[in-house]
PDB file of N, CA, C and O in Angstrom:
ATOM      1  N   UNK L 250      92.790  57.735  91.690  1.00 69.00           N
ATOM      2  CA  UNK L 250      94.040  57.877  91.400  1.00 69.00           C
ATOM      3  C   UNK L 250      94.176  59.239  90.660  1.00 69.00           C
ATOM      4  O   UNK L 250      95.572  59.955  90.494  1.00 69.00           O
ATOM      5  N   UNK L 251      93.572  59.503  89.120  1.00 76.00           N
ATOM      6  CA  UNK L 251      93.749  60.505  88.596  1.00 76.00           C
ATOM      7  C   UNK L 251      93.591  61.618  89.505  1.00 76.00           C
ATOM      8  O   UNK L 251      94.297  63.062  89.568  1.00 76.00           O
ATOM      9  N   UNK L 252      92.585  61.910  90.225  1.00 72.00           N
ATOM     10  CA  UNK L 252      92.442  62.943  91.414  1.00 72.00           C
ATOM     11  C   UNK L 252      93.670  63.301  92.499  1.00 72.00           C
ATOM     12  O   UNK L 252      93.907  64.553  92.232  1.00 72.00           O
ATOM     13  N   UNK L 253      94.025  62.163  92.729  1.00 74.00           N
ATOM     14  CA  UNK L 253      95.426  62.296  93.397  1.00 74.00           C
ATOM     15  C   UNK L 253      96.410  62.691  92.306  1.00 74.00           C
ATOM     16  O   UNK L 253      97.632  63.909  93.311  1.00 74.00           O
ATOM     17  N   UNK L 254      96.705  62.638  91.318  1.00 69.00           N
ATOM     18  CA  UNK L 254      97.724  62.811  90.554  1.00 69.00           C
ATOM     19  C   UNK L 254      97.370  64.565  90.305  1.00 69.00           C
ATOM     20  O   UNK L 254      98.128  65.275  90.133  1.00 69.00           O
ATOM     21  N   UNK L 255      96.120  64.979  90.039  1.00 69.00           N
ATOM     22  CA  UNK L 255      95.910  66.393  89.746  1.00 69.00           C
ATOM     23  C   UNK L 255      96.111  67.609  91.153  1.00 69.00           C
ATOM     24  O   UNK L 255      96.918  68.320  90.858  1.00 69.00           O
ATOM     25  N   UNK L 256      95.648  66.713  92.163  1.00 69.00           N
ATOM     26  CA  UNK L 256      95.993  67.375  93.286  1.00 69.00           C
ATOM     27  C   UNK L 256      97.852  67.035  93.711  1.00 69.00           C
ATOM     28  O   UNK L 256      98.109  68.470  94.064  1.00 69.00           O
ATOM     29  N   UNK L 257      98.283  66.651  93.211  1.00 68.00           N
ATOM     30  CA  UNK L 257      99.711  66.390  93.669  1.00 68.00           C
ATOM     31  C   UNK L 257     100.625  67.228  92.703  1.00 68.00           C
ATOM     32  O   UNK L 257     101.230  68.047  93.252  1.00 68.00           O
ATOM     33  N   UNK L 258     100.251  67.539  91.243  1.00 62.00           N
ATOM     34  CA  UNK L 258     100.996  67.990  90.434  1.00 62.00           C
ATOM     35  C   UNK L 258     100.526  69.621  90.309  1.00 62.00           C
ATOM     36  O   UNK L 258     101.275  70.270  89.669  1.00 62.00           O
ATOM     37  N   UNK L 259      99.196  69.805  90.526  1.00 66.00           N
ATOM     38  CA  UNK L 259      98.777  71.241  90.105  1.00 66.00           C
ATOM     39  C   UNK L 259      98.068  71.784  91.647  1.00 66.00           C
ATOM     40  O   UNK L 259      98.601  72.971  91.557  1.00 66.00           O
ATOM     41  N   UNK L 260      96.992  71.042  92.439  1.00 64.00           N
ATOM     42  CA  UNK L 260      96.781  72.314  93.505  1.00 64.00           C
ATOM     43  C   UNK L 260      97.454  72.469  94.140  1.00 64.00           C
ATOM     44  O   UNK L 260      97.784  73.016  94.802  1.00 64.00           O
ATOM     45  N   UNK L 261      98.812  71.292  94.666  1.00 67.00           N
ATOM     46  CA  UNK L 261      99.443  71.308  95.585  1.00 67.00           C
ATOM     47  C   UNK L 261     100.668  72.724  95.259  1.00 67.00           C
ATOM     48  O   UNK L 261     101.156  73.369  96.311  1.00 67.00           O
ATOM     49  N   UNK L 262     100.673  72.986  94.125  1.00 65.00           N
ATOM     50  CA  UNK L 262     102.008  73.987  93.857  1.00 65.00           C
ATOM     51  C   UNK L 262     101.010  75.120  93.579  1.00 65.00           C
ATOM     52  O   UNK L 262     102.283  76.066  93.394  1.00 65.00           O
ATOM     53  N   UNK L 263     100.003  74.956  93.804  1.00 65.00           N
ATOM     54  CA  UNK L 263      99.200  76.425  93.471  1.00 65.00           C
ATOM     55  C   UNK L 263     100.015  77.581  94.667  1.00 65.00           C
ATOM     56  O   UNK L 263     100.072  78.757  93.906  1.00 65.00           O
ATOM     57  N   UNK L 264      99.761  77.709  95.520  1.00 62.00           N
ATOM     58  CA  UNK L 264     100.583  78.689  96.901  1.00 62.00           C
ATOM     59  C   UNK L 264     101.492  79.084  96.423  1.00 62.00           C
ATOM     60  O   UNK L 264     101.935  80.505  96.646  1.00 62.00           O
ATOM     61  N   UNK L 265     102.455  78.404  95.776  1.00 63.00           N
ATOM     62  CA  UNK L 265     103.835  78.977  95.349  1.00 63.00           C
ATOM     63  C   UNK L 265     103.780  79.592  93.676  1.00 63.00           C
ATOM     64  O   UNK L 265     104.766  80.304  93.781  1.00 63.00           O
ATOM     65  N   UNK L 266     102.984  79.423  93.263  1.00 65.00           N
ATOM     66  CA  UNK L 266     102.686  79.956  91.824  1.00 65.00           C
ATOM     67  C   UNK L 266     101.673  80.878  91.754  1.00 65.00           C
ATOM     68  O   UNK L 266     101.814  82.054  90.949  1.00 65.00           O
ATOM     69  N   UNK L 267     101.055  81.089  92.533  1.00 72.00           N
ATOM     70  CA  UNK L 267      99.771  82.197  92.769  1.00 72.00           C
ATOM     71  C   UNK L 267     100.706  83.540  93.430  1.00 72.00           C
ATOM     72  O   UNK L 267     101.076  83.250  94.410  1.00 72.00           O
ATOM     73  N   UNK L 268     100.160  84.898  92.806  1.00 72.00           N
ATOM     74  CA  UNK L 268     100.517  86.137  93.435  1.00 72.00           C
ATOM     75  C   UNK L 268      99.814  86.314  94.785  1.00 72.00           C
ATOM     76  O   UNK L 268      98.839  87.021  94.609  1.00 72.00           O
ATOM     77  N   UNK L 269     100.306  85.752  95.744  1.00 75.00           N
ATOM     78  CA  UNK L 269      99.706  85.960  97.266  1.00 75.00           C
ATOM     79  C   UNK L 269     100.404  86.848  97.988  1.00 75.00           C
ATOM     80  O   UNK L 269     101.313  87.156  97.623  1.00 75.00           O
ATOM     81  N   UNK L 270      99.216  87.284  98.720  1.00 79.00           N
ATOM     82  CA  UNK L 270     100.339  88.519  99.993  1.00 79.00           C
ATOM     83  C   UNK L 270     101.271  87.723 100.523  1.00 79.00           C
ATOM     84  O   UNK L 270     102.516  88.417 100.661  1.00 79.00           O
ATOM     85  N   UNK L 271     101.514  86.245 100.540  1.00 78.00           N
ATOM     86  CA  UNK L 271     102.492  85.860 101.315  1.00 78.00           C
ATOM     87  C   UNK L 271     104.162  85.883 100.499  1.00 78.00           C
ATOM     88  O   UNK L 271     105.108  86.248 100.621  1.00 78.00           O
ATOM     89  N   UNK L 272     103.565  85.634  99.193  1.00 79.00           N
ATOM     90  CA  UNK L 272     104.691  85.928  98.359  1.00 79.00           C
ATOM     91  C   UNK L 272     104.999  87.237  97.895  1.00 79.00           C
ATOM     92  O   UNK L 272     106.320  87.690  98.112  1.00 79.00           O
ATOM     93  N   UNK L 273     103.959  88.121  97.620  1.00 82.00           N
ATOM     94  CA  UNK L 273     104.542  89.618  97.347  1.00 82.00           C
ATOM     95  C   UNK L 273     105.094  90.158  99.208  1.00 82.00           C
ATOM     96  O   UNK L 273     106.140  91.052  98.351  1.00 82.00           O
ATOM     97  N   UNK L 274     104.789  89.739 100.003  1.00 87.00           N
ATOM     98  CA  UNK L 274     105.870  90.447 100.966  1.00 87.00           C
ATOM     99  C   UNK L 274     107.242  89.645 101.230  1.00 87.00           C
ATOM    100  O   UNK L 274     108.298  90.268 101.877  1.00 87.00           O
ATOM    101  N   UNK L 275     107.594  88.640 100.227  1.00 87.00           N
ATOM    102  CA  UNK L 275     108.968  87.791 100.077  1.00 87.00           C
ATOM    103  C   UNK L 275     109.409  88.824  99.221  1.00 87.00           C
ATOM    104  O   UNK L 275     110.894  88.409  98.443  1.00 87.00           O
ATOM    105  N   UNK L 276     109.129  89.554  97.787  1.00 87.00           N
ATOM    106  CA  UNK L 276     109.495  90.264  97.186  1.00 87.00           C
ATOM    107  C   UNK L 276     110.403  91.181  97.512  1.00 87.00           C
ATOM    108  O   UNK L 276     110.209  92.217  98.526  1.00 87.00           O
ATOM    109  N   UNK L 277     111.617  91.470  96.485  1.00 92.00           N
ATOM    110  CA  UNK L 277     112.617  92.644  97.004  1.00 92.00           C
ATOM    111  C   UNK L 277     111.339  94.124  96.431  1.00 92.00           C
ATOM    112  O   UNK L 277     110.690  93.907  95.691  1.00 92.00           O
ATOM    113  N   UNK L 278     111.957  95.429  97.088  1.00 92.00           N
ATOM    114  CA  UNK L 278     111.299  96.231  96.015  1.00 92.00           C
ATOM    115  C   UNK L 278     111.639  96.256  94.862  1.00 92.00           C
ATOM    116  O   UNK L 278     111.049  96.648  94.154  1.00 92.00           O
ATOM    117  N   UNK L 279     112.458  96.028  94.480  1.00 93.00           N
ATOM    118  CA  UNK L 279     112.714  95.826  92.782  1.00 93.00           C
ATOM    119  C   UNK L 279     111.729  94.640  92.142  1.00 93.00           C
ATOM    120  O   UNK L 279     111.536  95.282  90.856  1.00 93.00           O
ATOM    121  N   UNK L 280     111.728  93.675  92.394  1.00 89.00           N
ATOM    122  CA  UNK L 280     110.734  92.833  92.140  1.00 89.00           C
ATOM    123  C   UNK L 280     109.270  93.477  92.133  1.00 89.00           C
ATOM    124  O   UNK L 280     108.668  92.992  91.421  1.00 89.00           O
ATOM    125  N   UNK L 281     109.009  94.146  93.069  1.00 87.00           N
ATOM    126  CA  UNK L 281     107.313  94.662  93.107  1.00 87.00           C
ATOM    127  C   UNK L 281     107.385  95.482  92.347  1.00 87.00           C
ATOM    128  O   UNK L 281     106.625  95.720  91.470  1.00 87.00           O
ATOM    129  N   UNK L 282     108.414  96.693  91.954  1.00 88.00           N
ATOM    130  CA  UNK L 282     108.517  97.697  90.964  1.00 88.00           C
ATOM    131  C   UNK L 282     107.984  96.780  89.533  1.00 88.00           C
ATOM    132  O   UNK L 282     107.508  97.373  88.791  1.00 88.00           O
ATOM    133  N   UNK L 283     108.831  95.897  89.510  1.00 88.00           N
ATOM    134  CA  UNK L 283     108.948  95.527  87.786  1.00 88.00           C
ATOM    135  C   UNK L 283     107.389  94.726  88.171  1.00 88.00           C
ATOM    136  O   UNK L 283     107.018  94.860  87.160  1.00 88.00           O
ATOM    137  N   UNK L 284     107.186  94.089  88.524  1.00 84.00           N
ATOM    138  CA  UNK L 284     105.845  93.418  88.782  1.00 84.00           C
ATOM    139  C   UNK L 284     104.599  94.576  88.610  1.00 84.00           C
ATOM    140  O   UNK L 284     103.628  94.232  87.453  1.00 84.00           O
ATOM    141  N   UNK L 285     104.719  95.729  89.153  1.00 86.00           N
ATOM    142  CA  UNK L 285     103.720  96.807  89.095  1.00 86.00           C
ATOM    143  C   UNK L 285     103.749  97.458  87.926  1.00 86.00           C
ATOM    144  O   UNK L 285     103.259  98.118  87.863  1.00 86.00           O
ATOM    145  N   UNK L 286     104.701  97.629  87.491  1.00 90.00           N
ATOM    146  CA  UNK L 286     105.210  98.226  86.571  1.00 90.00           C
ATOM    147  C   UNK L 286     104.413  98.665  85.232  1.00 90.00           C
ATOM    148  O   UNK L 286     103.810  97.749  84.908  1.00 90.00           O
ATOM    149  N   UNK L 287     104.030  99.681  84.491  1.00 91.00           N
ATOM    150  CA  UNK L 287     103.444  99.602  83.047  1.00 91.00           C
ATOM    151  C   UNK L 287     104.619  99.982  82.502  1.00 91.00           C
ATOM    152  O   UNK L 287     105.622  99.975  82.421  1.00 91.00           O
ATOM    153  N   UNK L 288     104.044  99.271  80.912  1.00 91.00           N
ATOM    154  CA  UNK L 288     104.993  99.769  80.019  1.00 91.00           C
ATOM    155  C   UNK L 288     105.303 101.360  79.731  1.00 91.00           C
ATOM    156  O   UNK L 288     104.312 102.209  80.132  1.00 91.00           O
ATOM    157  N   UNK L 289     106.430 101.598  79.356  1.00 92.00           N
ATOM    158  CA  UNK L 289     107.023 102.982  79.546  1.00 92.00           C
ATOM    159  C   UNK L 289     105.857 103.753  78.221  1.00 92.00           C
ATOM    160  O   UNK L 289     105.684 105.004  78.430  1.00 92.00           O
ATOM    161  N   UNK L 290     105.642 103.032  77.462  1.00 95.00           N
ATOM    162  CA  UNK L 290     104.742 103.539  76.355  1.00 95.00           C
ATOM    163  C   UNK L 290     103.298 103.841  76.861  1.00 95.00           C
ATOM    164  O   UNK L 290     102.661 105.375  76.523  1.00 95.00           O
ATOM    165  N   UNK L 291     102.837 103.350  77.769  1.00 95.00           N
ATOM    166  CA  UNK L 291     101.608 103.664  78.607  1.00 95.00           C
ATOM    167  C   UNK L 291     101.736 104.681  79.292  1.00 95.00           C
ATOM    168  O   UNK L 291     100.778 105.270  79.366  1.00 95.00           O
ATOM    169  N   UNK L 292     102.870 104.812  80.278  1.00 93.00           N
ATOM    170  CA  UNK L 292     103.428 106.060  80.787  1.00 93.00           C
ATOM    171  C   UNK L 292     103.393 107.081  80.262  1.00 93.00           C
ATOM    172  O   UNK L 292     102.618 108.018  80.481  1.00 93.00           O
ATOM    173  N   UNK L 293     104.100 107.033  79.226  1.00 96.00           N
ATOM    174  CA  UNK L 293     103.937 108.381  78.284  1.00 96.00           C
ATOM    175  C   UNK L 293     102.647 109.124  77.670  1.00 96.00           C
ATOM    176  O   UNK L 293     102.319 110.039  77.709  1.00 96.00           O
ATOM    177  N   UNK L 294     102.043 107.988  77.047  1.00 97.00           N
ATOM    178  CA  UNK L 294     100.549 108.316  76.831  1.00 97.00           C
ATOM    179  C   UNK L 294      99.857 108.521  77.824  1.00 97.00           C
ATOM    180  O   UNK L 294      98.858 109.740  77.804  1.00 97.00           O
ATOM    181  N   UNK L 295      99.667 107.984  79.186  1.00 96.00           N
ATOM    182  CA  UNK L 295      98.785 108.622  80.237  1.00 96.00           C
ATOM    183  C   UNK L 295      99.456 110.010  80.492  1.00 96.00           C
ATOM    184  O   UNK L 295      98.400 110.851  81.019  1.00 96.00           O
ATOM    185  N   UNK L 296     100.379 110.323  80.779  1.00 97.00           N
ATOM    186  CA  UNK L 296     101.218 111.755  80.590  1.00 97.00           C
ATOM    187  C   UNK L 296     100.524 112.555  80.021  1.00 97.00           C
ATOM    188  O   UNK L 296      99.876 113.769  80.149  1.00 97.00           O
ATOM    189  N   UNK L 297     100.653 112.471  78.415  1.00 98.00           N
ATOM    190  CA  UNK L 297     100.088 113.259  77.557  1.00 98.00           C
ATOM    191  C   UNK L 297      98.852 113.346  77.745  1.00 98.00           C
ATOM    192  O   UNK L 297      98.110 114.509  77.552  1.00 98.00           O
ATOM    193  N   UNK L 298      97.827 112.120  77.565  1.00 98.00           N
ATOM    194  CA  UNK L 298      96.257 112.594  78.016  1.00 98.00           C
ATOM    195  C   UNK L 298      96.105 113.381  79.036  1.00 98.00           C
ATOM    196  O   UNK L 298      95.216 114.569  79.040  1.00 98.00           O
ATOM    197  N   UNK L 299      96.836 113.297  80.058  1.00 98.00           N
ATOM    198  CA  UNK L 299      96.372 114.085  81.573  1.00 98.00           C
ATOM    199  C   UNK L 299      96.721 115.405  80.909  1.00 98.00           C
ATOM    200  O   UNK L 299      96.277 116.256  81.587  1.00 98.00           O
ATOM    201  N   UNK L 300      97.640 115.931  80.374  1.00 98.00           N
ATOM    202  CA  UNK L 300      98.390 117.149  79.834  1.00 98.00           C
ATOM    203  C   UNK L 300      97.051 117.742  79.274  1.00 98.00           C
ATOM    204  O   UNK L 300      96.866 118.848  79.255  1.00 98.00           O
ATOM    205  N   UNK L 301      96.443 116.888  78.404  1.00 98.00           N
ATOM    206  CA  UNK L 301      95.698 117.424  77.653  1.00 98.00           C
ATOM    207  C   UNK L 301      94.278 117.668  78.027  1.00 98.00           C
ATOM    208  O   UNK L 301      93.557 118.820  77.961  1.00 98.00           O
ATOM    209  N   UNK L 302      94.002 116.892  78.947  1.00 98.00           N
ATOM    210  CA  UNK L 302      92.944 116.972  79.806  1.00 98.00           C
ATOM    211  C   UNK L 302      92.676 118.135  80.365  1.00 98.00           C
ATOM    212  O   UNK L 302      92.099 118.926  81.105  1.00 98.00           O
ATOM    213  N   UNK L 303      94.146 117.954  81.354  1.00 98.00           N
ATOM    214  CA  UNK L 303      94.320 119.737  82.216  1.00 98.00           C
ATOM    215  C   UNK L 303      94.127 121.000  81.422  1.00 98.00           C
ATOM    216  O   UNK L 303      93.560 122.003  81.686  1.00 98.00           O
ATOM    217  N   UNK L 304      94.631 120.871  80.201  1.00 98.00           N
ATOM    218  CA  UNK L 304      94.546 121.926  79.378  1.00 98.00           C
ATOM    219  C   UNK L 304      93.087 122.059  78.740  1.00 98.00           C
ATOM    220  O   UNK L 304      92.914 123.330  78.835  1.00 98.00           O
ATOM    221  N   UNK L 305      92.349 120.919  78.175  1.00 98.00           N
ATOM    222  CA  UNK L 305      90.914 121.261  78.079  1.00 98.00           C
ATOM    223  C   UNK L 305      89.894 121.854  79.039  1.00 98.00           C
ATOM    224  O   UNK L 305      89.264 122.750  79.124  1.00 98.00           O
ATOM    225  N   UNK L 306      90.376 121.342  80.618  1.00 97.00           N
ATOM    226  CA  UNK L 306      89.501 122.079  81.702  1.00 97.00           C
ATOM    227  C   UNK L 306      89.863 123.610  81.756  1.00 97.00           C
ATOM    228  O   UNK L 306      88.973 123.660  82.122  1.00 97.00           O
ATOM    229  N   UNK L 307      91.043 123.708  81.771  1.00 97.00           N
ATOM    230  CA  UNK L 307      91.814 125.363  81.968  1.00 97.00           C
ATOM    231  C   UNK L 307      91.068 126.332  80.644  1.00 97.00           C
ATOM    232  O   UNK L 307      89.810 127.054  81.277  1.00 97.00           O
ATOM    233  N   UNK L 308      90.878 125.561  79.669  1.00 97.00           N
ATOM    234  CA  UNK L 308      90.132 126.107  78.409  1.00 97.00           C
ATOM    235  C   UNK L 308      88.399 126.322  79.008  1.00 97.00           C
ATOM    236  O   UNK L 308      87.937 127.011  78.306  1.00 97.00           O
ATOM    237  N   UNK L 309      88.098 125.322  79.099  1.00 95.00           N
ATOM    238  CA  UNK L 309      86.422 125.245  79.334  1.00 95.00           C
ATOM    239  C   UNK L 309      86.398 126.611  80.898  1.00 95.00           C
ATOM    240  O   UNK L 309      85.570 127.296  80.962  1.00 95.00           O
ATOM    241  N   UNK L 310      87.271 126.217  81.986  1.00 94.00           N
ATOM    242  CA  UNK L 310      86.954 127.196  82.775  1.00 94.00           C
ATOM    243  C   UNK L 310      87.223 128.915  82.469  1.00 94.00           C
ATOM    244  O   UNK L 310      85.988 129.876  82.496  1.00 94.00           O
ATOM    245  N   UNK L 311      88.285 128.992  81.478  1.00 94.00           N
ATOM    246  CA  UNK L 311      88.102 130.622  80.738  1.00 94.00           C
ATOM    247  C   UNK L 311      87.555 130.893  79.785  1.00 94.00           C
ATOM    248  O   UNK L 311      86.741 131.863  80.100  1.00 94.00           O
ATOM    249  N   UNK L 312      86.480 129.856  79.337  1.00 94.00           N
ATOM    250  CA  UNK L 312      85.384 130.297  78.319  1.00 94.00           C
ATOM    251  C   UNK L 312      83.714 130.453  78.951  1.00 94.00           C
ATOM    252  O   UNK L 312      83.564 131.494  79.113  1.00 94.00           O
ATOM    253  N   UNK L 313      83.831 129.835  80.769  1.00 92.00           N
ATOM    254  CA  UNK L 313      82.881 129.739  81.283  1.00 92.00           C
ATOM    255  C   UNK L 313      82.844 131.556  82.166  1.00 92.00           C
ATOM    256  O   UNK L 313      81.911 131.860  82.068  1.00 92.00           O
ATOM    257  N   UNK L 314      84.420 131.702  82.244  1.00 92.00           N
ATOM    258  CA  UNK L 314      84.369 132.788  82.923  1.00 92.00           C
ATOM    259  C   UNK L 314      83.911 134.252  81.809  1.00 92.00           C
ATOM    260  O   UNK L 314      83.641 135.147  82.077  1.00 92.00           O
ATOM    261  N   UNK L 315      84.273 133.807  80.768  1.00 92.00           N
ATOM    262  CA  UNK L 315      84.281 134.962  79.125  1.00 92.00           C
ATOM    263  C   UNK L 315      83.553 135.010  79.610  1.00 92.00           C
ATOM    264  O   UNK L 315      82.423 135.940  78.823  1.00 92.00           O
ATOM    265  N   UNK L 316      82.183 133.729  79.363  1.00 91.00           N
ATOM    266  CA  UNK L 316      80.875 134.013  79.236  1.00 91.00           C
ATOM    267  C   UNK L 316      79.856 134.127  80.377  1.00 91.00           C
ATOM    268  O   UNK L 316      78.350 134.636  80.325  1.00 91.00           O
ATOM    269  N   UNK L 317      80.265 135.146  81.444  1.00 87.00           N
ATOM    270  CA  UNK L 317      80.124 135.594  82.603  1.00 87.00           C
ATOM    271  C   UNK L 317      79.500 134.630  83.719  1.00 87.00           C
ATOM    272  O   UNK L 317      78.612 134.548  84.297  1.00 87.00           O
ATOM    273  N   UNK L 318      79.753 133.592  83.249  1.00 74.00           N
ATOM    274  CA  UNK L 318      79.568 132.338  84.248  1.00 74.00           C
ATOM    275  C   UNK L 318      80.598 132.626  85.526  1.00 74.00           C
ATOM    276  O   UNK L 318      81.304 133.084  85.789  1.00 74.00           O
ATOM    277  N   UNK L 319      79.610 131.448  86.293  1.00 69.00           N
ATOM    278  CA  UNK L 319      80.248 131.324  87.544  1.00 69.00           C
ATOM    279  C   UNK L 319      81.413 130.313  87.871  1.00 69.00           C
ATOM    280  O   UNK L 319      81.716 129.471  86.711  1.00 69.00           O
ATOM    281  N   UNK L 320      82.600 130.410  88.142  1.00 66.00           N
ATOM    282  CA  UNK L 320      83.713 129.269  88.463  1.00 66.00           C
ATOM    283  C   UNK L 320      83.053 127.850  88.763  1.00 66.00           C
ATOM    284  O   UNK L 320      81.928 128.056  89.790  1.00 66.00           O
ATOM    285  N   UNK L 321      83.374 126.954  88.227  1.00 61.00           N
ATOM    286  CA  UNK L 321      82.906 125.389  88.369  1.00 61.00           C
ATOM    287  C   UNK L 321      83.796 124.394  88.501  1.00 61.00           C
ATOM    288  O   UNK L 321      83.892 123.544  88.418  1.00 61.00           O
TER     289      UNK L 321
END
């Protein structure tokens, strides 16, 4: 009896509650964007760090060239 209740109330509803390919294909573009979106602060932090990384890489390259090294 317990097994039947668990299956009926928990297991049977899983396909409609799990983010499956079938559920995703039924979402609108706006819903997909909402599900996949990251917090604005995370986006700002990632962009900031990416800019810093690029700046350091350029500085490292300039240093190598100044020291007579080859580009790498």
